Amino acid sequence: MKFKSRQELELARLAYRESLASQKKQILICAGTGCVAGGSLDIYERLKELMEQRNVPCSLILEKEPHETVGLKRSGCHGFCEMGPLLRIEPMGWLYIHVKVEDCEEILEKSIIGDEVVERLVYRDAEGKAYEKQEDIPFYKQQTRLALEHCGHINAESIKEYIAVGGYMALTKALFDMQPEEIVDEISKSCLRGRGGGGFPTGRKWAQVLAQPEPVKYVVCNGDEGDPGAFMDRSMMEGDPHRVIEGMMVAAVATKAHEGYIYVRAEYPLAVSRLSEAIRQAENYGILGENILGSGFDFHLHISQGAGAFVCGEGSALTASIEGNRGMPRVKPPRTVEKGLFDKPTVLNNVETYCNVPTILVKGADWYRSIGPENNHGTKAFALTGNVNNTGLIEVPMGTTLREVIFDIGGGVKGGEFKAVQIGGPSGGCLCFTDKENHLDMHMDFDSLNKVGAMIGSGGLVVMNDKSCMVEVARFFMNFTQNESCGKCIPCREGTKRMLEILNKIVEGKGTMEDLELLEELADTISQTALCGLGKTAPNPVLSTLKYFRDEYIAHVVDKKCPAGQCKALLSYQINPELCRGCSKCARQCPVEAISGEIKKPYVIDPNKCIKCGACMDGCKFGAVKLG
């Protein structure tokens, strides 16, 4: 079917809505990468098999003609990754967690054929309180999902369902009701800022491309999400690919561009597959390609797979990679809006930014501005990971405090007390809770974070408890950045290497106070002289940890101790003779025979032989082995 006009699309929308409403129940099985790894597709196949055996009318795809049936669907990420595989049942809104294939028969009998909730599969909090409905679970209740609105609620592989829930309404409005300048003005008025890094105003970027006299222009989507622990863009591409496409198409109409590229790293095969299918569907339905919906506007969309280089998240390196060249940044100006892909004016935004566009156009800039603080409007998706009880994908209004995210949504810190959170990945910095600084009540928005030397970045949030060594955290991120440096400019290529060498010295117990001074000097030089944004922000984890946890650095270089007990070279194991029972278990478990003694007498550890593996401490039932 190819829609040749706006009217045909709207008539089809009404039919799809009626067909969707005729599904008396919908079973939405999370088919995001995390749940797929946990076996969710096996659950899907087993439920399909059981429904066929029991003659339960089952629809795997949305039919145009309505008839009473049960919809069985592979949805996008539900977000509560800690609890996967996840299964949601509509219209009741029940959410089942940790679902297994062997649960399928009970789910079919009680919840699909019958109307009874399977109590043992619902979420329970630490006090044992059960939550049958997804929206009542504290993890979800505190969120405001705009970019993630459809993830987990519709079939991720169906253009019909996307149309049924209002998909491509923003496109038709852009094509038939607005001029390009009006679209740009609406996006500018909304104060939407880029969700992939520093928060550059989206409307200003679009206006700059629209103003270019060059007739050939491009729209590019940055799906190269390389931050450790980040998976926001991946989940949106997997769970709502048509929304990404629609946001790009609105940008194309607004800037008079007729060709676009989605740049996705090859490590995201499911995202590539879903986007490819969505593009094929949109072309078949007349929503992509020539003379879209009879408007006379043409737009063609392609997928370009990246090789996984972190630097290709930078705009000029990304466009170079699409062109078939090595992904390396170039000197600016000219900017991407003037000479981007193939030296043509280019709109370049990330996945989440484009996912906000359809909602803004449909509901209006004033509505969007009602969310979040001044100049930081809308919502932000975060990947909440690390030492937190509820890990997963969340979306909250800009300005939400760190305390609300970690304790209300995340369920609190796991394995200890809150110490810090790394925000924004390798380009970001640490927020902390210390005697000197308390960032727990800080509002998470672009401007507030900039004031304390951090940034939202793409949205990774790695929570750390009091057992985390902040020097090792800085070393980890510097090691990542140094490995990912493209090597084009000397400050980044050589400077990050030198910083990493110093950090390695410190965690190995060989650092000096002069090394701390040199670290800061190098960090300042790299920040001011590196070629691209990634190089300029590479020192941020080091600078923020030096600022807020300097005492830990001093302990490493002066006392030769790691206060958190994480740096192996600075650990020493000792046996308390008053607690040792002389059972010899520690000696028997030591892999290098570093422990000696006599039965029923205190044992001792030879520090010259000890490899600091911790086997003796783990095996001692009496707590006699301690870190010295």
XYZ file of C-alpha atoms in Angstrom:
628
model
C 0.000 0.000 0.000
C 1.323 3.407 -0.967
C -0.404 6.485 0.461
C -0.690 9.131 -2.253
C -2.150 11.880 -0.118
C -2.544 13.103 3.431
C -6.197 12.073 3.332
C -5.328 8.466 2.503
C -2.919 8.334 5.430
C -5.531 9.749 7.813
C -8.177 7.263 6.656
C -5.699 4.436 7.202
C -4.892 5.844 10.654
C -8.540 5.602 11.670
C -8.708 2.015 10.424
C -5.513 1.040 12.238
C -6.771 2.631 15.455
C -10.015 0.692 15.210
C -8.122 -2.515 14.564
C -5.794 -1.853 17.517
C -8.773 -1.142 19.769
C -10.387 -4.443 18.715
C -7.534 -6.384 20.274
C -9.140 -7.332 23.553
C -5.696 -7.931 25.026
C -2.143 -7.167 24.004
C 0.918 -9.078 25.149
C 3.990 -6.855 24.776
C 7.192 -8.815 25.196
C 10.308 -6.693 25.556
C 12.517 -7.309 22.539
C 15.211 -4.799 23.364
C 18.789 -6.058 23.329
C 18.923 -6.736 27.091
C 15.768 -8.809 27.264
C 16.569 -10.594 23.989
C 19.842 -11.671 25.596
C 17.777 -12.978 28.512
C 15.604 -15.130 26.252
C 12.567 -12.932 25.535
C 12.266 -14.138 21.929
C 11.961 -17.724 23.201
C 9.112 -16.526 25.422
C 7.460 -14.921 22.377
C 7.712 -18.135 20.344
C 6.422 -20.278 23.211
C 3.386 -18.064 23.782
C 2.639 -18.112 20.062
C 2.856 -21.902 20.059
C 0.599 -22.247 23.107
C -2.012 -19.852 21.715
C -2.144 -21.836 18.473
C -2.564 -25.073 20.430
C -5.416 -23.614 22.506
C -7.059 -21.942 19.485
C -6.733 -18.513 21.071
C -7.165 -15.929 18.257
C -3.725 -14.380 17.973
C -2.548 -11.449 15.844
C 1.177 -11.065 15.276
C 0.656 -8.047 13.011
C -1.968 -5.322 13.008
C -4.662 -6.050 10.427
C -6.525 -3.224 8.719
C -9.876 -4.929 9.284
C -10.779 -4.979 12.999
C -11.678 -8.276 14.630
C -11.560 -9.431 18.228
C -8.195 -11.009 18.884
C -5.173 -11.045 21.188
C -2.147 -9.126 19.958
C 1.221 -10.772 20.542
C 4.015 -8.262 19.988
C 7.747 -7.755 20.142
C 8.059 -4.313 21.717
C 11.013 -2.072 22.364
C 12.829 -1.666 25.673
C 10.529 -1.250 28.692
C 13.402 0.362 30.571
C 13.483 -1.715 33.763
C 16.443 -3.749 32.508
C 17.361 -5.059 35.964
C 14.094 -7.034 35.990
C 14.115 -8.503 32.465
C 12.851 -10.346 30.557
C 9.739 -8.174 30.892
C 6.201 -8.788 29.674
C 3.331 -6.276 29.747
C -0.359 -7.116 29.337
C -2.827 -4.511 28.084
C -5.337 -3.046 28.779
C -4.701 -3.944 32.420
C -1.181 -2.512 32.424
C 0.229 -5.535 34.242
C 3.992 -5.943 34.153
C 5.654 -9.307 34.726
C 9.346 -9.458 35.604
C 12.037 -12.132 35.243
C 9.737 -14.083 32.936
C 10.898 -17.534 31.831
C 9.703 -19.860 29.076
C 8.258 -22.199 31.692
C 6.003 -19.345 32.935
C 4.184 -19.108 29.612
C 1.485 -21.716 30.282
C 0.463 -20.066 33.537
C 0.453 -16.628 31.890
C -1.762 -17.963 29.083
C -4.238 -19.684 31.396
C -4.544 -16.973 34.046
C -3.897 -13.682 32.256
C -4.677 -14.213 28.570
C -7.546 -16.708 28.577
C -8.559 -15.597 32.067
C -8.366 -12.203 33.751
C -6.185 -13.055 36.701
C -2.790 -11.574 37.472
C 0.112 -13.969 38.087
C 1.111 -12.636 41.501
C 4.492 -14.354 41.668
C 5.658 -12.523 38.516
C 4.850 -8.960 39.566
C 7.424 -6.552 40.967
C 7.908 -6.339 44.739
C 9.904 -3.655 46.513
C 12.373 -4.195 49.360
C 9.512 -4.316 51.879
C 7.672 -6.932 49.842
C 4.916 -4.661 48.545
C 3.551 -5.946 45.238
C 2.916 -3.708 42.229
C 0.697 -5.229 39.547
C 0.569 -2.216 37.213
C 3.694 -0.927 35.521
C 2.867 2.743 36.042
C 2.519 2.224 39.821
C 6.061 0.883 40.230
C 8.244 3.645 41.762
C 10.816 3.141 38.982
C 8.215 4.234 36.404
C 6.011 6.506 38.523
C 8.642 9.236 38.833
C 9.372 9.359 35.094
C 8.021 11.507 32.254
C 8.465 9.584 29.013
C 8.356 11.688 25.844
C 11.171 10.430 23.622
C 10.540 6.960 25.073
C 6.769 7.337 24.895
C 6.159 4.330 22.621
C 9.059 2.113 23.708
C 7.534 -0.945 25.327
C 3.980 0.057 24.364
C 3.732 -0.772 20.663
C 5.069 -3.358 18.245
C 8.549 -2.041 17.464
C 8.441 -3.584 13.985
C 5.043 -2.260 12.833
C 4.498 0.954 10.878
C 0.744 0.370 11.215
C 0.876 0.570 15.004
C 3.094 3.653 14.853
C 0.548 5.320 12.573
C -2.318 4.168 14.830
C -0.833 5.926 17.890
C -0.294 9.187 15.996
C 2.862 8.490 14.066
C 3.707 10.744 11.094
C 1.172 13.398 12.172
C 4.089 15.793 12.694
C 5.330 14.999 9.182
C 1.976 15.766 7.582
C 1.777 19.010 9.550
C 5.275 19.974 8.368
C 4.509 19.055 4.747
C 1.070 20.613 4.368
C 0.478 23.186 7.128
C 3.814 24.911 7.677
C 6.575 26.644 5.784
C 10.206 25.652 6.520
C 10.768 28.927 8.370
C 7.727 28.240 10.568
C 9.026 24.782 11.497
C 12.413 26.217 12.426
C 10.727 28.957 14.470
C 8.626 26.383 16.348
C 11.670 24.265 17.203
C 13.558 27.417 18.243
C 10.644 28.560 20.387
C 10.535 25.175 22.132
C 14.160 25.680 23.278
C 14.982 22.079 22.338
C 18.710 21.611 22.880
C 20.819 18.807 21.426
C 20.668 15.711 23.604
C 23.983 14.259 22.486
C 26.536 16.475 24.198
C 26.808 20.156 25.067
C 23.168 21.093 24.476
C 23.458 23.352 21.406
C 20.067 24.885 20.472
C 18.492 22.694 17.789
C 16.466 25.479 16.197
C 19.558 27.633 15.755
C 21.357 24.781 13.984
C 18.402 24.187 11.648
C 18.122 27.909 10.910
C 21.792 28.043 9.917
C 21.346 25.170 7.459
C 18.131 26.622 6.037
C 19.940 29.924 5.422
C 22.622 28.288 3.269
C 22.153 29.047 -0.470
C 23.554 25.633 -1.497
C 20.686 23.579 -3.066
C 22.049 20.204 -1.872
C 21.775 19.619 1.875
C 21.803 16.607 4.176
C 20.133 15.493 7.394
C 22.283 13.164 9.511
C 21.389 11.251 12.676
C 24.186 10.455 15.102
C 23.471 6.972 16.475
C 27.122 6.318 17.312
C 26.640 5.868 21.045
C 30.042 4.945 22.414
C 30.020 5.991 26.087
C 30.612 3.104 28.528
C 27.289 2.199 30.136
C 25.116 4.249 27.749
C 22.259 2.711 25.755
C 19.615 5.434 25.347
C 19.927 5.961 21.595
C 20.192 2.223 20.960
C 16.921 1.598 22.786
C 15.118 4.339 20.853
C 16.345 3.022 17.500
C 15.317 -0.509 18.467
C 12.025 0.350 20.141
C 10.634 3.233 18.084
C 12.526 3.440 14.777
C 9.733 5.272 12.940
C 9.896 8.108 15.470
C 13.583 8.594 14.655
C 12.735 8.633 10.940
C 9.878 11.092 11.435
C 12.061 13.501 13.407
C 14.651 13.434 10.630
C 12.014 13.996 7.969
C 10.672 17.054 9.783
C 14.252 18.383 9.882
C 14.542 17.698 6.148
C 11.373 19.650 5.354
C 12.516 22.475 7.644
C 15.909 22.817 5.953
C 14.921 21.820 2.384
C 17.151 18.738 2.449
C 16.317 15.718 0.319
C 18.712 13.064 1.556
C 19.638 11.731 4.957
C 21.870 9.236 6.743
C 21.520 7.411 10.040
C 24.981 6.610 11.377
C 24.772 3.522 13.617
C 27.637 1.557 15.081
C 27.809 -1.996 13.770
C 27.739 -3.312 17.373
C 24.014 -2.466 17.343
C 22.756 -5.159 14.943
C 19.199 -5.101 16.295
C 18.982 -1.329 15.862
C 20.306 -1.637 12.296
C 17.770 -4.373 11.546
C 14.796 -2.453 12.974
C 15.766 0.789 11.245
C 16.278 -0.998 7.919
C 12.836 -2.572 8.173
C 11.263 0.747 9.194
C 12.814 2.504 6.174
C 11.559 -0.270 3.876
C 8.049 0.007 5.335
C 8.013 3.808 5.058
C 9.079 3.592 1.413
C 6.391 1.005 0.645
C 3.734 3.214 2.254
C 4.763 6.341 0.351
C 6.118 8.077 3.454
C 9.729 8.000 2.240
C 11.028 8.469 -1.279
C 9.618 10.510 -4.170
C 6.628 12.845 -3.893
C 5.866 11.941 -0.282
C 2.077 11.787 0.307
C 1.581 13.737 -2.924
C 3.298 16.796 -1.460
C 5.969 17.078 -4.128
C 8.664 16.724 -1.450
C 11.317 14.008 -1.902
C 13.441 12.495 0.825
C 15.655 9.395 0.746
C 17.162 7.851 3.861
C 20.193 5.560 4.186
C 21.910 3.667 7.003
C 25.674 3.940 7.421
C 27.298 1.495 9.827
C 30.279 2.677 11.834
C 33.168 0.520 12.978
C 32.804 1.494 16.623
C 35.320 4.337 16.931
C 34.361 6.590 19.853
C 35.719 9.645 18.030
C 33.073 9.175 15.323
C 30.582 10.612 17.769
C 32.168 13.969 16.888
C 30.385 15.608 13.966
C 33.168 16.078 11.431
C 34.646 12.627 12.172
C 31.191 11.082 11.740
C 30.619 12.691 8.353
C 34.114 11.682 7.225
C 33.283 8.081 8.140
C 30.017 8.168 6.142
C 32.020 9.415 3.156
C 34.206 6.324 3.393
C 37.215 8.060 4.917
C 38.936 7.450 8.219
C 36.847 8.944 11.017
C 38.940 11.902 12.155
C 37.812 15.405 13.134
C 38.868 18.433 11.131
C 39.697 22.008 11.986
C 36.706 24.358 12.259
C 35.438 26.638 10.796
C 33.782 25.866 8.488
C 31.154 24.233 10.704
C 29.051 21.233 9.740
C 26.069 23.497 9.079
C 28.107 25.140 6.303
C 30.256 22.292 4.995
C 29.355 18.947 6.468
C 28.651 15.689 4.675
C 30.201 15.725 1.185
C 31.063 19.399 1.855
C 27.364 20.325 1.847
C 25.332 22.058 4.577
C 24.286 19.384 7.070
C 21.859 19.109 9.973
C 23.465 16.759 12.490
C 21.591 15.766 15.651
C 21.553 12.651 17.772
C 18.754 10.065 18.044
C 17.110 11.468 21.175
C 16.998 14.989 19.749
C 15.104 13.788 16.674
C 12.744 11.728 18.880
C 11.629 14.940 20.614
C 10.748 16.710 17.351
C 7.416 14.992 16.463
C 5.941 15.721 19.890
C 6.953 19.383 19.716
C 5.342 19.858 16.312
C 2.108 18.083 17.278
C 1.645 19.517 20.795
C 3.377 22.856 20.260
C 6.427 24.662 21.538
C 4.535 26.275 24.436
C 3.522 22.854 25.744
C 7.120 21.624 25.516
C 8.409 24.720 27.305
C 6.098 23.938 30.232
C 8.423 21.042 31.124
C 11.740 21.764 32.827
C 13.492 24.957 34.002
C 14.243 28.063 31.947
C 16.454 27.411 28.922
C 16.532 23.684 29.790
C 13.127 22.488 28.665
C 11.783 19.030 27.972
C 13.025 15.704 29.283
C 16.275 13.758 29.235
C 16.823 10.018 28.955
C 19.528 8.470 31.120
C 21.076 5.020 31.279
C 21.165 4.370 35.021
C 23.883 1.827 35.840
C 26.519 0.968 38.442
C 25.977 0.540 42.187
C 22.245 1.247 42.139
C 19.424 -1.157 42.951
C 17.278 -0.457 39.880
C 19.358 -0.185 36.741
C 17.821 0.621 33.387
C 16.670 3.248 30.949
C 14.833 6.230 32.406
C 13.469 9.571 31.207
C 12.853 12.505 33.528
C 12.108 16.225 33.175
C 15.146 18.461 32.862
C 15.985 19.826 36.286
C 15.211 16.616 38.176
C 17.651 16.234 41.059
C 20.260 13.540 41.335
C 18.672 12.432 44.615
C 15.335 11.793 42.907
C 16.985 9.738 40.170
C 19.158 7.589 42.441
C 16.845 7.073 45.413
C 13.287 7.472 44.107
C 13.693 5.890 40.669
C 16.871 3.870 41.191
C 15.782 2.495 44.557
C 18.941 3.608 46.352
C 22.605 2.696 46.301
C 23.614 -0.953 46.257
C 26.442 -2.380 48.362
C 27.234 0.721 50.398
C 26.632 4.448 50.762
C 26.442 6.926 47.902
C 29.803 8.369 46.965
C 29.672 9.721 43.422
C 28.134 9.435 40.005
C 29.941 9.732 36.700
C 27.667 11.645 34.349
C 28.199 12.140 30.633
C 30.665 9.309 30.121
C 34.352 9.964 29.335
C 33.500 13.546 28.371
C 31.659 14.231 31.620
C 32.655 14.531 35.237
C 31.855 13.312 38.724
C 29.080 14.541 40.954
C 29.527 13.607 44.574
C 28.392 13.581 48.185
C 31.291 14.535 50.468
C 31.938 16.737 53.493
C 32.957 19.533 51.103
C 30.414 19.108 48.298
C 26.860 17.789 48.099
C 25.544 17.376 44.585
C 22.635 15.082 45.475
C 20.174 17.959 45.333
C 21.652 19.464 42.196
C 19.267 19.943 39.281
C 20.368 17.887 36.313
C 20.234 20.232 33.378
C 22.795 21.660 30.966
C 23.463 24.915 32.771
C 23.522 23.610 36.352
C 25.984 20.856 35.489
C 28.257 23.186 33.533
C 28.701 25.284 36.674
C 30.318 22.376 38.528
C 32.485 21.167 35.649
C 30.232 18.322 34.507
C 27.940 17.811 31.532
C 24.909 15.736 30.614
C 26.639 14.381 27.530
C 24.677 11.585 25.937
C 23.132 10.624 29.276
C 25.157 7.878 30.937
C 24.797 7.812 34.742
C 27.188 5.447 36.528
C 26.473 5.374 40.271
C 29.348 4.552 42.638
C 29.224 3.537 46.286
C 31.762 4.230 49.039
C 33.787 1.182 48.046
C 34.731 2.800 44.720
C 38.217 4.259 44.239
C 37.913 7.587 42.457
C 41.523 7.488 41.268
C 40.835 4.165 39.556
C 37.609 5.608 38.091
C 39.607 8.469 36.556
C 42.209 5.989 35.288
C 39.504 3.798 33.716
C 37.973 6.663 31.760
C 41.363 8.045 30.741
C 42.367 4.584 29.517
C 39.167 4.480 27.436
C 39.717 7.954 25.997
C 43.366 7.310 25.215
C 42.559 4.060 23.418
C 39.848 5.823 21.413
C 41.932 8.876 20.454
C 42.112 9.163 16.676
C 45.687 10.447 16.986
C 45.277 13.421 14.690
C 46.228 16.158 17.145
C 49.230 16.054 19.464
C 47.492 17.346 22.641
C 45.028 14.454 22.621
C 47.311 11.780 21.172
C 50.290 12.455 23.438
C 48.658 14.329 26.311
C 46.103 11.662 27.196
C 48.842 9.030 26.933
C 50.973 10.942 29.416
C 48.011 11.464 31.768
C 47.277 7.744 31.661
C 50.926 6.922 32.455
C 50.756 9.167 35.527
C 47.469 7.660 36.709
C 48.916 4.169 36.277
C 51.882 5.234 38.420
C 49.560 6.510 41.121
C 47.399 3.365 41.359
C 50.587 1.274 41.393
C 51.863 3.197 44.415
C 54.649 4.978 42.522
C 53.102 8.434 42.232
C 54.384 11.690 43.706
C 52.874 15.054 44.584
C 54.627 16.466 41.533
C 52.605 14.021 39.442
C 49.373 15.592 40.688
C 50.595 19.023 39.624
C 51.592 17.663 36.222
C 48.202 15.964 35.823
C 46.435 19.285 36.278
C 48.825 21.086 33.964
C 48.361 18.477 31.228
C 44.595 18.508 31.689
C 44.468 22.274 31.291
C 46.657 22.175 28.163
C 44.634 19.397 26.487
C 41.327 21.126 27.282
C 42.507 24.328 25.620
C 44.390 22.967 22.609
C 42.844 19.656 21.475
C 41.307 19.696 18.006
C 37.800 18.412 18.734
C 35.262 18.387 21.541
C 36.106 14.855 22.550
C 39.753 15.753 23.090
C 38.893 18.952 24.916
C 36.653 17.107 27.375
C 38.906 14.045 27.820
C 40.477 15.388 31.058
C 37.101 16.049 32.718
C 36.939 12.832 34.795
C 40.447 13.523 36.110
C 39.790 17.188 36.838
C 36.489 16.519 38.632
C 37.906 13.716 40.788
C 40.969 15.836 41.640
C 38.632 18.633 42.645
C 36.255 16.634 44.829
C 38.405 13.667 45.935
C 41.885 15.130 46.168
C 42.405 13.460 49.537
C 42.173 10.055 47.806
C 44.897 11.041 45.361
C 47.067 12.241 48.254
C 46.497 8.965 50.114
C 47.701 7.084 47.041
C 50.862 9.136 46.537
C 51.823 10.010 50.141
C 50.509 7.171 52.312
C 50.728 4.595 49.505
C 47.254 3.390 50.445
C 43.959 3.109 48.584
C 41.236 4.222 51.034
C 38.623 2.253 49.104
C 40.761 -0.888 49.050
C 40.496 -1.302 45.280
C 44.002 -0.657 43.941
C 45.709 -4.041 44.134
C 49.258 -2.696 44.227
C 48.472 -0.669 47.355
C 46.796 -3.497 49.263
C 48.468 -5.564 51.954
C 46.857 -8.554 53.624
C 47.583 -9.342 57.265
C 46.382 -12.014 59.659
C 45.230 -10.920 63.095
C 46.831 -13.469 65.442
C 44.123 -12.918 68.068
C 41.388 -13.963 65.644
C 43.273 -16.683 63.743
C 42.256 -20.211 64.829
C 45.092 -21.896 62.977
C 42.745 -23.859 60.720
C 45.097 -23.545 57.711
C 42.255 -22.843 55.258
C 43.876 -19.583 54.140
C 47.158 -21.382 53.435
C 45.398 -24.099 51.477
C 43.538 -21.542 49.339
C 46.561 -19.339 48.618
C 47.601 -19.996 44.994
C 51.241 -18.935 45.518
C 51.984 -20.495 48.948
C 52.470 -17.073 50.537
C 50.889 -18.173 53.847
C 52.627 -20.371 56.362
C 52.120 -21.585 59.916
C 51.264 -24.510 62.156
C 47.869 -26.004 62.871
C 46.096 -24.380 65.849
C 48.619 -21.527 65.816
C 48.333 -18.125 64.079
C 49.366 -18.136 60.412
C 51.346 -15.352 58.721
C 51.429 -13.891 55.189
C 54.718 -13.274 53.372
C 54.197 -9.852 51.681
C 56.939 -10.599 49.155
C 55.106 -13.639 47.832
C 51.518 -12.327 48.158
C 49.839 -11.521 44.830
C 46.929 -9.797 46.607
C 44.225 -11.980 45.091
C 42.081 -11.868 48.235
C 41.443 -15.629 48.341
C 42.597 -15.781 51.973
C 40.161 -13.091 53.089
C 37.281 -14.629 51.171
C 37.930 -18.050 52.667
C 38.452 -17.104 56.312
C 35.355 -17.816 58.404
C 36.675 -15.991 61.454
C 37.453 -12.575 59.944
C 41.111 -12.906 60.831
C 42.436 -11.709 57.463
C 42.355 -7.939 57.118
C 43.609 -5.318 54.706
C 46.608 -3.562 56.192
